Coordinates of C-alpha atoms in Angstrom, one line a residue:
M1 CA 91.7 122.1 66.5
G2 CA 92.6 123.5 70.4
R3 CA 90.2 123.9 73.3
I4 CA 87.3 125.5 72.7
Y5 CA 84.5 127.0 74.9
N6 CA 82.2 124.3 75.8
F7 CA 78.8 125.6 77.1
S8 CA 77.2 122.1 77.4
A9 CA 74.9 121.6 80.2
G10 CA 76.2 118.1 81.0
P11 CA 78.5 116.4 80.7
A12 CA 80.1 119.6 80.5
V13 CA 83.6 121.3 80.9
L14 CA 86.1 120.2 83.6
P15 CA 89.1 122.2 84.4
E16 CA 92.4 121.7 81.7
E17 CA 94.2 120.7 85.1
V18 CA 92.1 118.0 86.4
L19 CA 92.2 116.7 82.4
Q20 CA 96.4 117.3 82.4
Q21 CA 96.7 115.4 85.7
A22 CA 94.3 112.6 84.5
A23 CA 96.5 112.2 81.2
A24 CA 99.6 112.4 83.0
D25 CA 98.1 109.4 85.5
M26 CA 96.5 107.5 82.8
M27 CA 99.0 104.5 82.2
D28 CA 100.8 104.5 85.5
Y29 CA 98.6 106.1 88.5
H30 CA 101.1 106.8 91.2
G31 CA 103.9 104.0 90.0
C32 CA 101.8 101.1 90.0
G33 CA 101.8 100.0 86.6
M34 CA 98.1 100.2 85.7
S35 CA 95.7 103.1 85.2
V36 CA 92.9 103.8 87.9
M37 CA 90.4 102.4 85.4
E38 CA 92.4 99.0 85.8
M39 CA 92.5 98.8 89.6
S40 CA 90.3 96.8 91.7
H41 CA 88.0 98.5 93.5
R42 CA 89.1 96.3 96.2
S43 CA 93.0 97.4 96.2
K44 CA 94.7 99.5 99.0
M45 CA 95.4 102.1 96.5
F46 CA 91.1 102.5 95.2
Q47 CA 90.2 103.0 99.0
E48 CA 93.0 105.6 99.5
I49 CA 91.5 107.1 96.2
I50 CA 87.8 107.4 97.3
D51 CA 88.5 108.0 101.3
E52 CA 90.9 111.0 100.0
A53 CA 88.1 112.4 97.6
E54 CA 85.6 112.0 100.8
K55 CA 87.9 113.6 103.1
D56 CA 88.2 116.7 100.4
L57 CA 84.5 116.8 100.0
R58 CA 84.1 117.4 103.7
T59 CA 87.0 120.1 103.9
L60 CA 84.9 121.6 100.9
M61 CA 81.2 121.5 101.9
N62 CA 82.6 121.6 105.9
I63 CA 80.2 118.5 106.2
P64 CA 79.0 117.7 109.6
D65 CA 80.3 114.1 111.1
N66 CA 76.4 113.3 111.3
Y67 CA 76.1 113.0 107.6
K68 CA 77.4 110.3 105.4
V69 CA 78.7 110.7 102.1
L70 CA 77.7 108.0 99.2
F71 CA 79.4 108.0 96.3
L72 CA 76.5 106.3 94.1
Q73 CA 75.8 105.5 90.1
G74 CA 72.4 105.7 88.3
G75 CA 72.7 109.6 88.4
A76 CA 70.7 112.2 89.7
S77 CA 67.2 110.3 88.3
L78 CA 67.6 106.7 90.2
Q79 CA 67.8 109.2 93.6
F80 CA 64.1 109.8 92.5
A81 CA 62.5 106.8 93.0
M82 CA 65.7 105.8 96.4
I83 CA 64.3 108.9 98.1
P84 CA 61.0 108.2 98.8
L85 CA 62.0 104.4 99.2
N86 CA 63.7 105.4 102.2
L87 CA 62.9 108.2 103.1
M88 CA 59.4 108.3 103.0
K89 CA 58.6 106.4 106.1
N90 CA 54.5 108.3 106.7
K91 CA 54.6 107.9 103.1
K92 CA 53.5 111.7 102.3
A93 CA 56.2 114.1 101.0
D94 CA 55.5 117.4 99.8
Y95 CA 57.4 118.4 96.3
I96 CA 58.2 122.3 95.1
V97 CA 57.9 121.4 91.0
T98 CA 60.3 124.5 89.4
G99 CA 61.2 122.8 86.0
Q100 CA 61.8 119.6 84.3
W101 CA 63.7 117.5 86.7
A102 CA 61.7 118.8 90.0
K103 CA 58.6 117.6 87.8
K104 CA 59.9 114.2 87.2
A105 CA 61.0 113.6 90.8
Y106 CA 57.6 114.4 91.8
Q107 CA 56.0 112.0 89.5
E108 CA 58.3 109.1 90.3
A109 CA 58.0 109.4 94.1
K110 CA 54.1 109.6 93.5
K111 CA 54.4 105.8 92.8
Y112 CA 55.6 105.3 96.2
G113 CA 52.8 107.7 98.3
D114 CA 50.8 110.2 99.2
V115 CA 52.8 113.5 97.7
V116 CA 51.6 116.5 96.8
A117 CA 52.6 119.5 94.8
V118 CA 52.3 122.1 97.0
A119 CA 54.2 125.1 94.9
S120 CA 55.1 125.2 90.9
S121 CA 56.1 127.6 88.7
A122 CA 55.0 125.7 85.6
D123 CA 52.0 128.7 84.8
K124 CA 55.4 130.6 83.5
T125 CA 57.0 128.1 81.9
F126 CA 59.2 127.9 84.7
S127 CA 60.4 131.0 84.3
Y128 CA 60.8 132.2 88.2
I129 CA 60.7 130.5 91.7
P130 CA 57.9 130.5 93.7
D131 CA 57.4 132.1 97.0
C132 CA 57.9 129.4 99.7
S133 CA 57.8 131.8 103.1
D134 CA 54.6 129.9 103.9
L135 CA 53.5 126.7 102.0
P136 CA 51.3 124.8 103.2
I137 CA 53.3 121.8 104.2
R138 CA 51.5 118.9 105.9
E139 CA 52.2 118.2 109.3
D140 CA 52.8 114.5 108.7
A141 CA 55.1 114.9 105.2
D142 CA 58.5 113.2 105.4
Y143 CA 60.1 115.9 104.1
V144 CA 59.9 118.8 101.2
Y145 CA 62.0 118.1 98.1
I146 CA 63.4 121.2 95.9
C147 CA 65.5 121.2 92.6
E148 CA 67.5 124.0 93.6
N149 CA 69.2 124.9 90.5
N150 CA 66.7 124.1 87.4
T151 CA 69.2 123.5 84.3
I152 CA 67.0 123.7 81.5
Y153 CA 65.0 126.6 82.7
G154 CA 68.1 128.7 84.7
T155 CA 66.4 129.2 88.0
K156 CA 67.7 129.1 90.9
F157 CA 66.6 129.4 94.9
H158 CA 68.5 131.8 96.6
T159 CA 66.3 131.4 99.4
L160 CA 65.8 128.0 100.9
P161 CA 61.9 127.2 101.2
N162 CA 60.6 127.3 104.5
T163 CA 59.4 124.0 105.3
K164 CA 58.4 124.3 108.7
G165 CA 60.4 121.8 110.4
K166 CA 60.6 119.1 107.9
D167 CA 63.7 117.5 106.5
L168 CA 64.7 119.4 103.1
I169 CA 65.8 117.1 100.4
S170 CA 67.3 118.7 97.7
D171 CA 69.0 118.2 94.4
V172 CA 71.7 120.3 93.6
S173 CA 73.2 118.7 90.6
S174 CA 74.4 121.9 88.6
C175 CA 75.1 124.2 91.2
F176 CA 76.7 121.6 93.1
L177 CA 80.3 123.1 95.0
S178 CA 79.6 126.9 93.1
E179 CA 79.3 127.9 96.5
P180 CA 79.8 127.9 99.9
V181 CA 76.9 125.7 101.3
D182 CA 75.4 124.9 105.3
V183 CA 74.7 121.3 104.8
T184 CA 72.8 121.4 108.3
K185 CA 70.1 123.1 106.3
Y186 CA 69.1 119.9 104.7
G187 CA 68.5 116.3 105.5
M188 CA 69.3 115.2 102.3
I189 CA 71.7 117.1 99.5
Y190 CA 72.8 115.7 96.2
G191 CA 73.7 115.9 92.8
G192 CA 74.5 113.8 89.5
V193 CA 78.2 115.3 89.0
Q194 CA 78.6 115.6 85.1
K195 CA 77.6 119.2 85.5
N196 CA 80.0 120.9 87.8
V197 CA 82.4 118.4 89.4
G198 CA 83.2 115.5 87.4
P199 CA 82.2 113.1 84.3
A200 CA 79.0 111.3 83.7
G201 CA 77.9 107.9 86.0
L202 CA 78.2 109.2 89.6
V203 CA 75.7 110.7 92.2
I204 CA 76.8 111.9 95.6
A205 CA 74.6 111.8 98.0
I206 CA 75.1 113.4 101.4
I207 CA 72.4 112.3 103.9
R208 CA 72.0 112.6 107.7
E209 CA 72.7 109.8 109.8
D210 CA 69.1 110.1 111.5
L211 CA 67.1 110.0 108.4
I212 CA 68.6 106.6 106.7
P213 CA 66.3 103.7 107.7
E214 CA 67.7 100.3 109.3
T215 CA 65.1 98.5 107.6
V216 CA 63.0 99.7 104.4
E217 CA 60.1 97.3 103.0
D218 CA 61.2 93.9 101.5
T219 CA 60.1 94.7 98.0
V220 CA 63.1 97.6 97.9
P221 CA 65.9 96.4 95.7
T222 CA 69.4 95.8 97.8
M223 CA 70.7 98.2 95.6
L224 CA 68.1 101.0 96.3
Q225 CA 68.4 101.1 100.0
Y226 CA 71.2 103.7 101.3
K227 CA 72.0 101.6 104.8
I228 CA 73.3 99.1 102.4
H229 CA 75.6 102.0 100.7
V230 CA 76.6 103.4 103.8
D231 CA 77.5 100.2 105.4
N232 CA 79.5 99.2 102.8
G233 CA 81.6 102.7 102.6
S234 CA 79.7 102.9 98.7
M235 CA 81.4 99.7 97.4
Y236 CA 78.3 97.2 97.6
N237 CA 78.9 96.9 94.1
T238 CA 81.9 98.0 91.9
P239 CA 81.6 101.6 92.3
N240 CA 82.5 104.2 89.4
C241 CA 86.4 104.4 90.1
W242 CA 86.9 106.7 87.1
A243 CA 84.5 108.8 87.9
I244 CA 85.1 109.2 91.8
Y245 CA 88.7 109.8 91.3
I246 CA 88.0 112.3 88.7
C247 CA 85.9 114.0 91.1
G248 CA 88.7 113.6 94.2
L249 CA 90.8 115.7 91.4
V250 CA 88.2 118.4 90.7
F251 CA 87.9 118.4 94.7
K252 CA 91.9 119.0 94.9
W253 CA 91.5 121.8 92.3
L254 CA 88.7 123.4 94.2
L255 CA 90.3 123.9 97.5
K256 CA 93.7 125.1 96.0
N257 CA 91.8 127.6 94.1
G258 CA 90.8 129.0 97.1
G259 CA 87.4 127.0 97.7
L260 CA 83.7 127.4 97.3
E261 CA 83.6 131.1 98.7
A262 CA 86.4 132.0 95.8
M263 CA 84.1 129.8 93.1
Q264 CA 81.1 131.8 94.1
K265 CA 82.5 135.0 93.7
R266 CA 84.3 134.0 90.2
N267 CA 80.6 132.8 89.4
I268 CA 79.0 135.9 90.2
E269 CA 81.5 137.8 88.1
K270 CA 81.2 135.8 85.3
A271 CA 77.4 135.7 85.1
K272 CA 77.3 139.3 85.7
I273 CA 79.1 139.8 82.2
L274 CA 76.7 137.8 80.4
Y275 CA 73.2 139.2 82.3
D276 CA 74.5 143.0 82.0
F277 CA 74.9 142.3 78.1
L278 CA 71.6 140.6 78.0
D279 CA 69.7 143.4 80.0
Q280 CA 71.5 146.1 77.4
S281 CA 71.1 143.8 74.2
K282 CA 68.2 145.1 71.6
L283 CA 68.4 141.4 70.2
F284 CA 68.8 138.6 72.6
K285 CA 67.1 138.8 75.9
G286 CA 67.1 136.1 78.9
T287 CA 64.0 134.5 79.8
V288 CA 64.4 134.3 83.6
E289 CA 62.6 136.5 86.2
P290 CA 65.6 138.6 87.7
A291 CA 65.3 137.7 91.1
S292 CA 65.4 134.2 90.1
R293 CA 68.5 134.1 88.3
S294 CA 71.0 130.9 88.3
L295 CA 75.1 131.8 88.2
M296 CA 75.2 128.4 86.4
N297 CA 72.8 128.1 83.7
V298 CA 71.8 131.1 81.5
P299 CA 68.8 130.4 78.9
F300 CA 68.4 133.4 76.1
V301 CA 66.5 134.0 72.9
T302 CA 66.4 136.3 70.1
G303 CA 62.4 136.1 69.8
N304 CA 62.8 134.5 66.5
E305 CA 63.3 130.5 65.6
E306 CA 65.5 131.0 62.6
L307 CA 67.7 133.7 64.2
D308 CA 68.3 131.1 66.9
A309 CA 69.4 128.7 64.4
K310 CA 72.0 130.5 62.8
F311 CA 73.0 132.1 66.3
V312 CA 73.6 128.3 67.1
K313 CA 75.4 127.4 63.8
E314 CA 77.6 130.3 63.7
A315 CA 78.6 130.1 67.1
K316 CA 79.6 126.7 66.6
A317 CA 82.0 128.0 63.9
A318 CA 83.5 130.1 65.8
G319 CA 83.9 128.0 68.5
F320 CA 81.4 127.9 70.8
E321 CA 80.0 124.4 71.5
N322 CA 77.2 123.5 72.8
L323 CA 74.7 126.6 73.0
K324 CA 71.5 125.4 71.6
G325 CA 68.8 125.0 74.4
H326 CA 67.1 122.3 76.0
R327 CA 65.4 120.7 73.2
T328 CA 61.8 121.0 75.5
V329 CA 62.2 125.0 75.3
G330 CA 64.2 126.1 72.4
G331 CA 66.7 129.3 71.8
M332 CA 70.1 129.2 73.5
R333 CA 71.5 128.3 76.7
A334 CA 75.2 129.1 78.2
S335 CA 76.2 126.6 80.9
I336 CA 79.1 128.7 82.7
Y337 CA 80.2 126.9 85.6
N338 CA 83.1 126.7 87.8
A339 CA 85.8 125.3 85.1
M340 CA 84.4 127.8 82.5
P341 CA 87.1 130.5 82.5
K342 CA 85.8 134.0 82.9
A343 CA 87.9 134.6 79.4
G344 CA 85.0 132.2 77.9
V345 CA 82.2 134.3 79.0
E346 CA 83.9 137.6 77.9
A347 CA 84.3 135.7 74.2
L348 CA 81.0 134.4 74.0
V349 CA 79.6 137.8 75.2
A350 CA 82.2 139.7 72.4
F351 CA 80.2 137.4 69.4
M352 CA 77.0 138.2 70.6
K353 CA 77.8 141.6 70.1
K354 CA 79.1 141.1 67.1
F355 CA 75.9 138.8 65.6
E356 CA 73.6 141.4 67.2
E357 CA 75.7 144.2 64.4
E358 CA 75.1 142.1 61.8
N359 CA 71.4 140.9 62.1
A360 CA 69.8 144.2 63.5

C-alpha cells in the first residue's frame, strides 16, 4: 500500500520531502556514521542542528531579538501549568475559553491563582469565537490567555482579543506556521508541534524576554522554570533531539516553498474547496459559524450517527484516514495542515460527493 491521505488532527501528516530526507539521513547523518537519534545532545553536530532550527524559525516568523525561543518537552499540556507558575506575578489571569484545550488550561491555572474566564463559547458547544473587542479584563491581571485555533471544534480567532494592554498568551498548536504572524502582538506564543510542524513530543515556546522571571517560588520544580531553559539553551536536560531535527527540516521546507505567506495562500485555497462543498451539500454540514472557521481543522456531520460511522468506515477503505471526529463531539473532522496537498482535499470532496449520491 502506498501513502494514504491522512487527515489526522495530530500526530499528523508531514511533508513527504521531509520524510525522505530523514530516511536518507537515518543511518548516517551528514557523514558522522550515526543517526540523529543516537548522537549526543552535547555534540557540536547537534548544537548546529538546534541552532539552525532556531535561526530558520526566527526567519520564518520574523521573531524579534527580544523574544526567546525554547524547545521544550511535555507538550502544550505541560504549558498549562508552566505559564501560571512563571507568569502569574500578581496571581491573577484572565482566560478566554473557546474549546477543550482552553478549558483545560483555564482549569490548570486556577490551581495557582485567581483565574477568571472573561469570555466563553461553551453555550453553543464552542462552535464560534465570542466577540472579544471589549472584555472585562481586570486591571491587575498578569495576562490574557487564548487557544487561537481550536482543533476539536474547528474554530479560529481571526481577530486577536483586545487585551486592554495586558500581555496576550496564545496556544497556537494547530495553526502554528500556517500563516504569517506578528509575534510582537503576543507576550508569549507557543504550540505543540505534532499537528502542523513535526513529530510528537516537542513544544516550541516563544516568550518576550522581560516576561521571564529571574526567580519563581521555591516550590516550582526546576524543570518548570522558563529561566532555567533559557539559560541552558533548551538543553538543561536531554531535549527531544529527533523532533527538533525534524522540525528543522520542516522549517527548511517552508522557507523553500515561499514561507508563511505562501502557506497561508495555499491553506485558504484548500479550505475553500472543502467549505464550499459543505455549504452546498444536502447531506453534510459544517458545525462552525462561518466567521469563526479554522483553515486547519474542519468538523462536519450528516446529522445521523449511523451514517457518520458508515462514512468514516467507507472513507478509510478508500484511503482517507483519521476522519472520525474527536471522541467528545463525534461526527467527522478533516485536518488539512500545511503538509496536506490540495489534491488530498479535492479527492476527499470527490469521495464525499459520491457518498452523498449513494446515501441521499
